[in-house]
Amino acid sequence: MTRDSAEVVLSSISKSYAGKKVLDNLDLSMKPGELLALLGPSGCGKTTTLRVLAGMETPDAGSVHIGGADMTHAPVRGRGIGIVFQSYSLFPHMSAAQNVAYGLRLAGASKSRRGARAAELLEMVGLAEHAQKHPGQLSGGQQQRVALARALAIEPRVLLLDEPLSALDAQVRVHLREEIKRIQLQSGTTTLLVTHDQEEALTIGDRVGVMLGGQIEQLGTPEQLYCTPRTAFISEFVGAVNRISATATTGGVQVLGKLLKISNPQTAPASATGLEALVRPEDLVLRADAAGAGIVESAVLRGAHSSIMLDYQGRTLRVDLPTHEAAAFAPACRVSVSVRTGAVLIDSAKTAAPAAAPAPLHHPALGRIA
Amino acid sequence: MALLERTAAPAVQAPAKAAERASAGDILRTVIIAAALLMFFLPLVATAIFGFSLPGQGFTLDPLREALAGTTIGAQLLNTLNLAMLSTAGSLVLLVPTLLFLHLKAPGLLRFTEWLSVVPYVVPGIALVAGANLFFRAVAPGFMVSLYSLVPFYMVLTLPLVYRSLDAGIRALDLRTLWAASESLGAKPWQSIVHVVLPNLRGALLGASLLSCAMVLGEYAIAALLLHSTFPVFMVQVGMNEPRAAAALSFLTILATWLLLAVLARSGSGKTTAKGGSR
Ligand SMILES: Nc1ncnc2c1ncn2[C@@H]1O[C@H](COP(=O)(O)OP(=O)(O)O)[C@@H](O)[C@H]1O
Ligand SMILES: [Mg+2]
């Protein structure tokens, strides 16, 4: 469907607004045809990165290459990109079909070809019967589908999606993100999806880049990010995590009575005390044990798996396990806790009181063991 | 409106005292409105009666006909209509791209330009004319002789209204996003303006045009100072000798201006209902 999907390379991009550094020497490269999700908290510079790539902002330093050509100073219309914006961006005075055909009209395509292509694309996004409606008559989800069809109509080499789903209801959002993934696979267009929703990034990204403070903290497959995050920030940002006190010993750290390797030797603090291990809820194992140090407080059903909330030496721990196994751990039951994995991520203990610390986005605030 | 009626309904069943007080308020309100309408329309009706009647003859167009006989009202009217059209077109051609540029590339300057756009309200017309006179007499003495030398003055004069009307229209759009979308789809700036911005600014453009036309149709001071013969100037000249004809003419002018404003209001409300009715 697409003529060619291009490789994209951003190198050493810096951008400041009024002296405030928004992008700080950022490097990012996308392979042809991949869907790269750019994940980060609000205000970390995601949209700015996208706008630099699109040509709507000029970087203070660094270069933008698309398909091998230097596009740092090329105008937006010369870059071969399609964009879907966070806010609804359909032209209000045009019907859905006219919106989709707009790019082809500018390119001088014949009326019949425009019509055929618009119909084909609206069919692809499942809106064939709404072709004659105006944006005001379409729901938010439908508008974003039309915007996607419109962006794809010009057969872009790179597709940029700036939080296209953030204004939609949860249900529509989940449905539409599957659809975006399907359409992206079908068209094979190199795609950058900007989002602050970790679930969205992990579920549809071929690779995910986590952004913080104008830089890419880590870029990797969803598995790499989730299982071997490079820093504590990433670990907490891409999923739920327990903080458990740890002590450094020769050859690793001691966590819940087990000697484990350190998965982040470069970023781990050097001190031997005041350490915390970051362990995902599904990497903890429970065993009914009358002499155990943990007391089950409650169980939260989450579908196929459940979360057992434990009181462990005064702090709350979350342990995820298959729902049918969770029935064995009733509230007030005593349990012992151990770690399933052989390596953990180590961070220095957070001294702030848990209640005062702002909870990271998108996952429940979890207690930690002092 | 519907809300008002709904909230007013329970008051009817409220205790008699409250109802009495409400009706007393109603009466007061009615009286005030009636008085205001009376004071507003009485002079107007009086003007019309004075202009379109002769003592002992009732309704007649004679005074108007007599006064206009042998004059060149057609030419003056045409002059004024030309001026209105040219000034309006000039203002739009100048201000639409300027405002688009400011909104897209230099939104920080908007506060300054908004302040600047009000200056014509503050500077008296006579100061403007005197200044321009001094300047052009030295630089291009022939310029002020032409009727169309009034166009730039009228563009300055209507600036506050035109600016505000267009600015409000642009603010109602998500201009940055629409522009970026159009641009990413391959549009050159002029294509974005023609295909995306102008169609969505129709209401604001119409409003600005009508306000500008209405203002030029009634402008007397500058034209008179520069010795140009426009319709308002003509009307004043007629009024010197033929008060009845002047009254009739000014009544007709007010009527025409109102019609313009009514068209404006219609186009404005039509746009909002179209927006609100959707979804
Ligand atoms: N045009 C601009 N002028 C000034 N500051 C801006 C501009 N655009 C973005 N910023 C600032 O840059 C930072 C990053 O913005 P953005 O890239 O939009 O973040 P994100 O999309 O990750 O939420 C924010 O602090 C924002 O206030
Ligand atoms: Mg953003």
XYZ file of C-alpha atoms and ligand atoms in Angstrom:
677
model
C 0.000 0.000 0.000
C 2.747 2.418 0.910
C 5.353 3.381 -1.625
C 8.264 3.086 0.727
C 8.605 3.249 4.442
C 11.543 5.299 5.476
C 14.160 5.064 8.137
C 14.117 8.031 10.504
C 17.095 9.309 12.441
C 17.067 12.188 14.900
C 20.566 12.983 16.088
C 21.634 15.213 18.951
C 18.465 17.286 18.831
C 18.309 20.215 21.250
C 15.450 22.639 21.556
C 14.793 25.380 24.104
C 11.804 27.596 24.633
C 12.630 30.897 26.291
C 15.798 29.482 27.829
C 14.069 26.326 29.080
C 15.632 23.217 27.597
C 12.847 20.966 26.336
C 14.909 18.564 24.218
C 18.407 17.890 25.455
C 20.716 16.227 22.948
C 18.086 13.692 22.002
C 18.914 10.730 19.765
C 16.221 8.553 18.271
C 16.190 6.253 15.286
C 13.347 4.317 13.759
C 13.701 1.306 11.511
C 11.722 1.232 8.274
C 8.210 -0.042 8.857
C 8.318 -0.234 12.624
C 5.886 1.257 15.110
C 7.851 3.078 17.748
C 5.950 4.236 20.805
C 7.358 7.264 22.574
C 6.316 7.066 26.188
C 6.808 9.664 28.862
C 5.100 11.772 31.478
C 3.277 14.919 30.451
C 5.593 17.810 29.599
C 8.709 15.703 28.990
C 9.003 16.865 25.376
C 7.191 14.159 23.399
C 5.135 16.527 21.300
C 8.163 18.730 20.725
C 10.097 15.704 19.422
C 7.246 14.935 17.052
C 7.014 18.536 15.895
C 10.744 18.642 15.209
C 10.462 15.444 13.187
C 7.467 16.856 11.320
C 9.171 20.160 10.578
C 6.793 22.287 12.604
C 9.693 23.275 14.873
C 13.303 23.843 13.935
C 15.769 22.330 16.384
C 18.395 24.613 17.925
C 20.972 21.918 17.229
C 21.054 18.457 15.712
C 19.710 16.951 12.524
C 16.679 15.106 11.197
C 17.147 12.466 8.507
C 14.203 10.810 6.802
C 14.929 8.007 4.361
C 18.597 8.951 4.380
C 18.025 12.570 3.318
C 18.770 15.502 5.584
C 15.389 17.087 6.317
C 16.409 19.303 9.229
C 15.313 22.466 7.464
C 12.837 21.052 4.933
C 9.278 22.425 5.166
C 6.536 20.228 6.571
C 4.987 19.513 3.187
C 8.222 18.222 1.696
C 8.855 15.545 4.293
C 6.329 12.924 3.284
C 4.735 12.641 6.675
C 1.169 12.086 7.821
C 0.102 13.380 11.215
C -2.778 12.599 13.528
C -3.060 15.228 16.243
C -4.045 14.986 19.859
C -6.854 17.506 19.465
C -9.485 16.972 16.809
C -8.073 18.433 13.648
C -10.562 17.610 10.893
C -11.547 20.537 8.695
C -14.983 21.424 10.084
C -16.461 22.573 6.769
C -15.641 19.382 4.889
C -17.298 15.971 5.012
C -15.320 12.940 6.160
C -14.698 11.951 2.545
C -13.583 15.475 1.591
C -11.240 15.557 4.574
C -9.639 12.291 3.499
C -9.393 13.439 -0.112
C -7.898 16.846 0.780
C -4.253 15.792 0.479
C -4.908 14.139 -2.886
C -6.755 17.225 -4.094
C -3.675 19.329 -3.283
C -1.528 16.816 -5.117
C -3.719 17.267 -8.189
C -5.315 13.824 -8.267
C -8.377 13.483 -10.482
C -11.789 13.711 -8.857
C -12.653 10.084 -9.514
C -9.351 8.841 -8.159
C -9.752 10.994 -5.046
C -13.229 9.669 -4.445
C -12.168 6.073 -4.905
C -9.193 6.426 -2.593
C -11.191 8.236 0.095
C -13.845 5.522 -0.012
C -11.191 2.835 0.229
C -9.540 4.475 3.250
C -12.811 5.161 5.041
C -13.676 1.509 4.463
C -10.356 0.568 6.044
C -11.067 2.556 9.200
C -14.610 1.190 9.306
C -16.462 4.402 8.477
C -17.674 3.741 4.931
C -21.264 4.643 5.810
C -20.239 7.939 7.432
C -18.410 9.325 4.415
C -20.803 12.220 3.874
C -20.979 13.317 7.513
C -19.210 16.421 8.763
C -16.848 16.327 11.758
C -19.510 17.835 14.004
C -21.721 14.817 13.365
C -19.043 12.274 14.258
C -18.015 11.019 17.689
C -14.485 11.653 18.952
C -13.353 8.146 18.081
C -14.820 8.408 14.596
C -13.117 11.769 14.068
C -9.751 10.301 14.973
C -10.346 7.423 12.555
C -11.077 9.882 9.784
C -7.938 11.802 10.770
C -5.960 8.562 10.485
C -7.462 7.841 7.061
C -6.686 11.410 6.000
C -3.062 11.097 7.128
C -2.664 7.801 5.270
C -4.314 9.064 2.084
C -1.154 10.819 0.938
C 0.816 7.588 1.375
C 3.282 9.110 3.817
C 6.694 7.617 4.383
C 6.367 8.335 8.088
C 3.198 8.437 10.160
C 3.167 10.532 13.331
C 0.482 10.018 15.953
C 0.433 12.469 18.853
C -1.625 10.935 21.647
C -4.413 10.258 19.158
C -6.468 8.348 21.700
C -6.010 10.415 24.837
C -9.299 12.287 24.437
C -11.364 9.112 24.024
C -13.234 6.828 26.440
C -11.312 3.853 27.805
C -13.275 1.324 25.771
C -12.987 3.178 22.469
C -9.327 3.738 23.217
C -8.523 0.049 23.613
C -10.489 -0.851 20.491
C -8.944 1.892 18.395
C -5.393 1.151 19.403
C -5.769 -2.421 18.156
C -7.078 -0.967 14.939
C -4.166 1.446 14.627
C -1.801 -1.484 15.039
C -3.650 -3.493 12.372
C -3.679 -0.606 9.909
C -0.041 0.172 10.593
C 0.950 -3.440 9.935
C -1.134 -3.437 6.779
C 0.365 -0.233 5.403
C 3.869 -0.911 6.670
C 4.466 2.782 7.304
C 7.190 3.770 9.739
C 5.154 5.114 12.643
C 5.887 7.191 15.714
C 3.165 6.978 18.344
C 3.438 9.474 21.173
C 1.638 8.536 24.358
C 1.711 8.914 28.111
C -0.163 5.634 28.592
C 2.284 2.807 29.358
C -0.226 0.103 28.526
C -0.856 1.622 25.116
C 2.866 1.871 24.434
C 3.660 -1.674 25.549
C 0.735 -3.291 23.737
C 1.155 -1.801 20.282
C 4.759 -0.646 20.047
C 7.291 -2.799 18.200
C 9.761 -0.832 20.230
C 9.173 1.648 23.015
C 11.240 4.682 23.909
C 10.818 6.052 27.406
C 11.403 9.779 27.589
C 12.326 11.882 30.577
C 13.587 15.432 30.765
C 14.090 15.846 27.031
C 16.078 12.667 26.524
C 15.377 9.039 25.706
C 16.006 7.115 28.924
C 15.727 3.716 27.321
C 14.747 2.387 23.933
C 13.888 -1.265 23.489
C 11.238 -3.866 22.895
C 8.314 -3.841 25.317
C 9.753 -7.011 26.926
C 13.146 -5.381 27.463
C 11.574 -2.329 29.047
C 9.267 -4.281 31.277
C 11.627 -7.050 32.339
C 15.009 -5.313 32.307
C 14.397 -1.603 32.817
C 17.603 0.379 32.987
C 16.509 2.732 35.766
C 14.084 2.837 38.638
C 12.108 5.564 36.862
C 11.475 3.319 33.876
C 10.637 0.350 36.042
C 8.007 2.350 37.894
C 6.739 4.082 34.774
C 6.074 1.035 32.635
C 4.349 -1.087 35.266
C 3.547 -1.728 38.905
C 6.484 -2.472 41.119
C 7.204 -3.230 44.802
C 10.067 -1.528 46.576
C 11.681 -3.977 49.001
C 14.663 -3.166 51.185
C 17.904 -4.834 50.124
C 21.476 -5.055 51.358
C 24.475 -5.259 49.088
C 26.811 -8.170 49.621
C 29.646 -9.604 47.604
C 28.244 -10.929 44.340
C 24.887 -9.200 44.511
C 22.131 -8.103 46.869
C 20.222 -9.849 49.588
C 16.462 -9.497 49.039
C 13.884 -11.357 51.164
C 16.594 -13.738 52.268
C 17.802 -14.578 48.768
C 21.028 -13.544 47.032
C 20.228 -11.913 43.692
C 22.280 -10.379 40.904
C 21.972 -6.646 40.217
C 20.348 -6.063 36.825
C 21.444 -2.425 36.583
C 25.124 -2.334 37.578
C 25.666 1.008 35.739
C 22.865 2.939 37.391
C 22.711 1.212 40.797
C 23.837 3.318 43.780
C 27.271 2.435 45.099
C 26.410 2.440 48.806
C 25.858 -0.833 50.644
C 22.953 0.306 52.779
C 19.771 2.282 52.208
C 19.002 0.237 49.116
C 15.715 -0.925 47.686
C 15.079 -3.682 45.172
C 12.333 -3.093 42.616
C 10.349 -6.278 42.122
C 7.254 -6.660 39.927
C 4.150 -8.084 41.657
C 4.218 -11.215 39.471
C 7.855 -11.906 40.422
C 6.951 -12.464 44.059
C 5.906 -15.927 45.229
C 3.582 -16.553 48.175
C 3.509 -19.627 50.351
C 1.042 -20.248 53.169
C 3.245 -20.342 56.235
C 2.050 -19.971 59.819
C 5.472 -18.504 60.721
C 5.640 -16.178 57.670
C 6.242 -12.463 58.052
C 3.434 -11.402 55.712
C -0.261 -11.045 56.519
C -2.779 -11.032 53.666
C -4.868 -7.866 53.780
C -7.040 -8.147 50.729
C -7.349 -9.655 47.280
C -8.172 -7.620 44.183
C -9.640 -9.482 41.249
C -8.243 -8.182 37.968
C -9.588 -10.813 35.607
C -7.295 -13.692 34.716
C -4.982 -12.734 37.540
C -5.548 -11.284 40.976
C -3.482 -9.062 43.223
C -2.957 -10.052 46.817
C -2.168 -7.080 49.009
C 0.063 -8.037 51.929
C 1.146 -6.337 55.060
C 4.829 -7.127 55.280
C 6.724 -5.621 58.182
C 4.488 -2.580 58.235
C 4.393 -1.886 54.491
C 2.035 -3.010 51.753
C 3.257 -5.418 49.095
C 1.398 -6.432 45.977
C 1.699 -9.948 44.649
C 0.022 -10.933 41.370
C -0.919 -14.509 40.698
C -3.463 -16.445 38.627
C -6.933 -15.903 40.003
C -7.574 -19.596 40.647
C -4.497 -19.714 42.874
C -5.407 -16.540 44.715
C -8.337 -18.239 46.460
C -5.861 -20.041 48.720
C -4.844 -16.763 50.367
C -7.741 -15.454 52.407
C -7.429 -12.196 54.366
C -5.575 -12.511 57.694
C -3.757 -15.578 56.420
C -0.014 -15.650 57.235
C 2.358 -16.097 54.320
C 6.027 -16.114 53.487
C 7.260 -14.171 50.465
C 10.128 -14.948 48.131
C 11.476 -13.633 44.835
C 11.128 -15.687 41.666
C 13.752 -13.976 39.517
C 17.540 -14.201 39.663
C 18.288 -10.511 39.167
C 16.686 -7.305 40.419
C 16.933 -3.612 39.789
C 18.443 -1.670 42.668
C 17.704 1.928 43.631
C 18.517 3.984 46.686
C 15.701 3.999 49.231
C 13.230 6.794 48.911
C 13.248 8.720 52.143
C 10.017 10.635 51.612
C 6.957 9.338 53.417
C 4.940 7.180 51.030
C 1.821 9.274 51.497
C 3.624 12.467 50.491
C 5.309 11.000 47.446
C 3.240 11.545 44.306
C 2.195 8.245 42.832
C 3.602 7.584 39.371
C 0.987 7.625 36.627
C -1.094 4.624 35.654
C -0.332 2.143 38.330
C -1.366 1.878 41.924
C 0.901 3.442 44.468
C 2.671 0.703 46.243
C 4.199 0.685 49.664
C 7.738 -0.278 50.339
C 9.583 -1.982 53.098
C 11.920 0.191 55.069
C -34.422 31.054 27.734
C -36.002 27.673 28.364
C -34.157 27.544 31.639
C -35.508 30.917 32.633
C -39.060 29.801 31.981
C -38.580 26.616 33.898
C -37.186 28.373 36.934
C -39.878 31.002 36.739
C -42.673 28.425 36.791
C -42.421 27.426 40.490
C -42.634 31.086 41.442
C -46.240 31.049 40.269
C -47.141 28.509 42.939
C -45.090 30.344 45.569
C -46.855 32.176 48.420
C -49.067 35.054 47.328
C -46.730 37.646 48.833
C -43.820 36.538 46.738
C -46.040 36.410 43.671
C -47.171 39.964 44.347
C -43.616 41.140 44.691
C -42.675 39.342 41.478
C -45.523 40.947 39.578
C -44.555 44.351 40.961
C -41.055 43.708 39.625
C -42.522 42.647 36.304
C -44.475 45.876 36.041
C -41.415 47.940 36.848
C -39.425 46.072 34.232
C -42.107 46.577 31.609
C -42.318 50.275 32.377
C -38.578 50.724 32.079
C -38.410 48.868 28.794
C -41.393 50.767 27.417
C -39.812 54.086 28.418
C -36.522 53.126 26.844
C -38.168 52.000 23.618
C -40.227 55.169 23.550
C -37.197 57.377 23.975
C -35.370 55.416 21.335
C -38.077 55.261 18.694
C -39.842 58.547 19.266
C -37.129 60.712 17.678
C -36.836 58.221 14.863
C -40.543 58.161 14.170
C -40.590 61.931 14.476
C -37.795 62.172 11.944
C -39.700 59.918 9.572
C -42.930 61.851 10.006
C -41.146 65.150 9.566
C -39.280 63.904 6.529
C -42.154 62.229 4.743
C -44.966 64.721 5.274
C -45.928 68.275 4.548
C -48.274 70.361 6.705
C -51.872 69.592 5.716
C -50.840 67.042 3.127
C -50.050 63.848 5.072
C -47.579 61.304 3.723
C -45.687 62.543 0.711
C -42.345 62.132 -1.004
C -42.448 65.677 -2.357
C -39.845 67.288 -0.074
C -37.402 64.525 -0.874
C -38.104 64.706 -4.587
C -37.781 68.474 -4.675
C -34.540 68.505 -2.751
C -33.012 65.825 -4.920
C -34.094 67.367 -8.187
C -31.127 68.785 -10.025
C -28.596 67.267 -7.595
C -26.199 64.438 -8.288
C -27.252 62.127 -5.483
C -26.570 59.116 -7.689
C -22.921 60.075 -8.035
C -22.477 60.683 -4.320
C -24.173 57.433 -3.429
C -21.992 55.595 -5.897
C -18.900 57.302 -4.465
C -19.786 56.186 -0.980
C -20.620 52.636 -2.041
C -17.316 52.449 -3.913
C -15.458 53.730 -0.886
C -17.224 51.241 1.363
C -16.346 48.349 -0.899
C -12.734 49.389 -1.425
C -12.070 50.133 2.242
C -13.626 46.846 3.311
C -11.724 44.845 0.735
C -8.518 46.695 1.635
C -8.983 46.042 5.342
C -9.623 42.345 4.827
C -6.722 41.865 2.426
C -4.455 43.615 4.890
C -5.728 42.182 8.151
C -6.553 38.539 7.400
C -3.002 37.486 6.488
C -1.551 39.709 9.215
C -3.731 38.212 11.899
C -3.116 34.676 10.647
C 0.600 35.306 10.743
C 0.410 36.733 14.252
C -1.676 33.853 15.555
C 0.570 31.233 13.969
C 4.048 32.658 14.300
C 4.003 35.439 16.871
C 1.113 34.959 19.296
C 3.105 36.948 21.844
C 2.631 40.087 19.752
C -1.161 39.802 19.744
C -1.572 41.710 22.972
C 0.400 44.599 21.533
C -1.429 44.636 18.196
C -4.773 44.439 19.941
C -3.868 47.538 21.885
C -2.619 49.144 18.677
C -5.871 48.415 16.883
C -7.782 50.599 19.307
C -5.689 53.686 18.633
C -8.026 54.972 15.873
C -10.749 55.259 18.514
C -8.522 57.494 20.576
C -7.052 59.700 17.853
C -9.680 62.200 16.639
C -10.389 62.145 12.922
C -9.351 65.755 12.574
C -5.892 65.040 13.977
C -5.498 62.219 11.499
C -6.518 64.449 8.607
C -4.305 67.317 9.710
C -1.294 65.041 10.047
C -1.884 63.342 6.713
C -2.431 66.711 5.064
C 0.910 68.029 6.257
C 2.678 64.895 5.145
C 1.103 64.436 1.723
C 1.225 68.107 0.777
C 4.977 67.856 1.089
C 5.387 64.402 -0.448
C 2.587 63.850 -2.973
C 0.442 66.974 -3.334
C -1.929 65.332 -5.846
C -2.860 62.466 -3.583
C -5.472 64.171 -1.407
C -7.352 65.448 -4.446
C -8.521 62.008 -5.449
C -11.704 60.697 -3.857
C -9.958 57.399 -3.272
C -7.467 59.033 -0.953
C -10.252 58.476 1.591
C -9.785 54.701 1.428
C -6.711 54.526 3.682
C -8.411 56.870 6.175
C -11.460 54.649 6.272
C -9.293 51.574 6.673
C -7.714 53.174 9.712
C -11.094 54.293 10.995
C -12.682 50.840 10.752
C -9.595 49.046 12.049
C -10.826 48.513 15.626
C -14.048 46.844 14.502
C -12.578 44.788 11.689
C -9.638 43.691 13.799
C -11.837 42.566 16.665
C -14.290 40.743 14.485
C -11.593 38.806 12.621
C -9.608 38.121 15.768
C -12.656 36.619 17.476
C -13.321 34.443 14.436
C -9.758 33.142 14.380
C -9.772 32.465 18.104
C -12.881 30.340 17.679
C -10.883 28.000 15.433
C -8.075 25.702 16.514
C -6.010 27.527 13.927
C -2.626 26.043 14.791
C -3.835 22.480 14.532
C -5.869 23.057 11.370
C -2.939 24.846 9.789
C -0.484 22.111 10.740
C -2.873 19.443 9.453
C -3.292 21.238 6.148
C 0.429 21.831 5.854
C 1.297 18.207 6.569
C -1.093 17.151 3.814
C 0.953 19.159 1.345
C -0.665 22.591 1.347
C 1.310 25.730 0.606
C 0.370 28.671 2.856
C -1.993 30.209 0.288
C -3.700 26.857 -0.200
C -4.245 26.518 3.531
C -5.744 30.008 3.602
C -8.060 29.436 0.647
C -9.148 25.867 1.342
C -9.148 25.701 5.126
C -9.017 29.060 6.883
C -11.323 31.283 4.825
C -14.225 28.797 4.626
C -14.139 28.499 8.394
C -13.890 32.267 8.869
C -16.951 33.053 6.736
C -18.986 34.359 9.639
C -16.200 36.596 10.890
C -15.447 37.892 7.388
C -19.081 38.748 6.787
C -19.346 40.432 10.180
C -16.205 42.471 9.622
C -17.379 43.507 6.151
C -20.784 44.630 7.335
C -19.376 46.613 10.233
C -16.842 48.278 7.979
C -19.467 49.101 5.316
C -21.883 50.485 7.888
C -19.185 52.722 9.269
C -18.099 54.082 5.888
C -21.716 54.683 4.827
C -22.115 57.052 7.767
C -18.711 58.773 7.816
C -18.970 62.557 7.500
C -16.149 64.342 9.289
C -13.119 63.221 7.306
C -14.817 63.412 3.927
C -16.041 66.924 4.686
C -12.641 68.029 5.972
C -10.954 66.787 2.822
C -13.665 68.368 0.653
C -14.849 65.152 -0.927
C -18.411 64.697 -1.987
C -19.738 61.539 -0.419
C -23.280 60.608 0.484
C -23.107 61.739 4.136
C -21.577 65.045 3.032
C -24.338 65.454 0.480
C -26.947 64.777 3.129
C -25.602 67.494 5.373
C -25.532 69.954 2.483
C -29.126 69.147 1.617
C -30.082 69.532 5.249
C -28.880 73.131 5.259
C -31.617 74.197 2.864
C -34.121 71.341 2.978
C -34.527 70.087 6.515
C -37.405 67.777 5.563
C -35.447 66.061 2.828
C -32.461 65.656 5.128
C -34.689 64.045 7.743
C -36.133 61.666 5.155
C -32.685 60.753 3.876
C -31.215 60.170 7.309
C -34.190 57.982 8.197
C -33.564 55.895 5.087
C -29.868 55.662 5.923
C -30.598 54.463 9.435
C -32.962 51.875 7.998
C -30.307 50.631 5.568
C -27.714 50.413 8.334
C -30.130 48.421 10.458
C -30.759 46.030 7.630
C -27.005 45.489 7.391
C -26.782 44.832 11.117
C -29.728 42.447 10.931
C -27.954 40.479 8.201
C -24.901 40.421 10.457
C -26.851 39.133 13.442
C -28.557 36.504 11.287
C -25.264 35.225 9.887
C -23.765 35.153 13.382
C -26.615 33.236 14.993
C -26.899 30.934 11.974
C -23.311 29.940 12.511
C -23.678 29.236 16.209
C -26.815 27.134 15.804
C -25.101 25.106 13.125
C -22.278 24.461 15.574
C -24.455 23.779 18.580
C -26.935 21.690 16.631
C -24.322 19.230 15.498
C -23.196 16.327 17.625
N 5.672 26.730 21.762
C 6.112 26.596 23.032
N 6.514 27.686 23.729
C 6.970 27.577 24.991
N 7.066 26.422 25.662
C 6.672 25.296 25.042
C 6.184 25.316 23.688
N 5.886 24.051 23.334
C 6.168 23.286 24.392
N 6.643 24.016 25.425
C 7.094 23.497 26.729
O 7.936 22.416 26.490
C 7.696 21.362 27.403
C 7.440 20.071 26.664
O 6.268 20.197 25.928
P 5.686 19.002 25.079
O 6.692 18.551 24.108
O 4.387 19.474 24.516
O 5.426 17.884 26.171
P 4.581 16.529 26.081
O 4.015 16.420 24.708
O 5.556 15.469 26.416
O 3.519 16.641 27.118
C 6.534 21.807 28.266
O 7.042 22.228 29.492
C 5.927 22.960 27.514
O 5.429 23.907 28.407
Mg 1.958 16.389 24.063
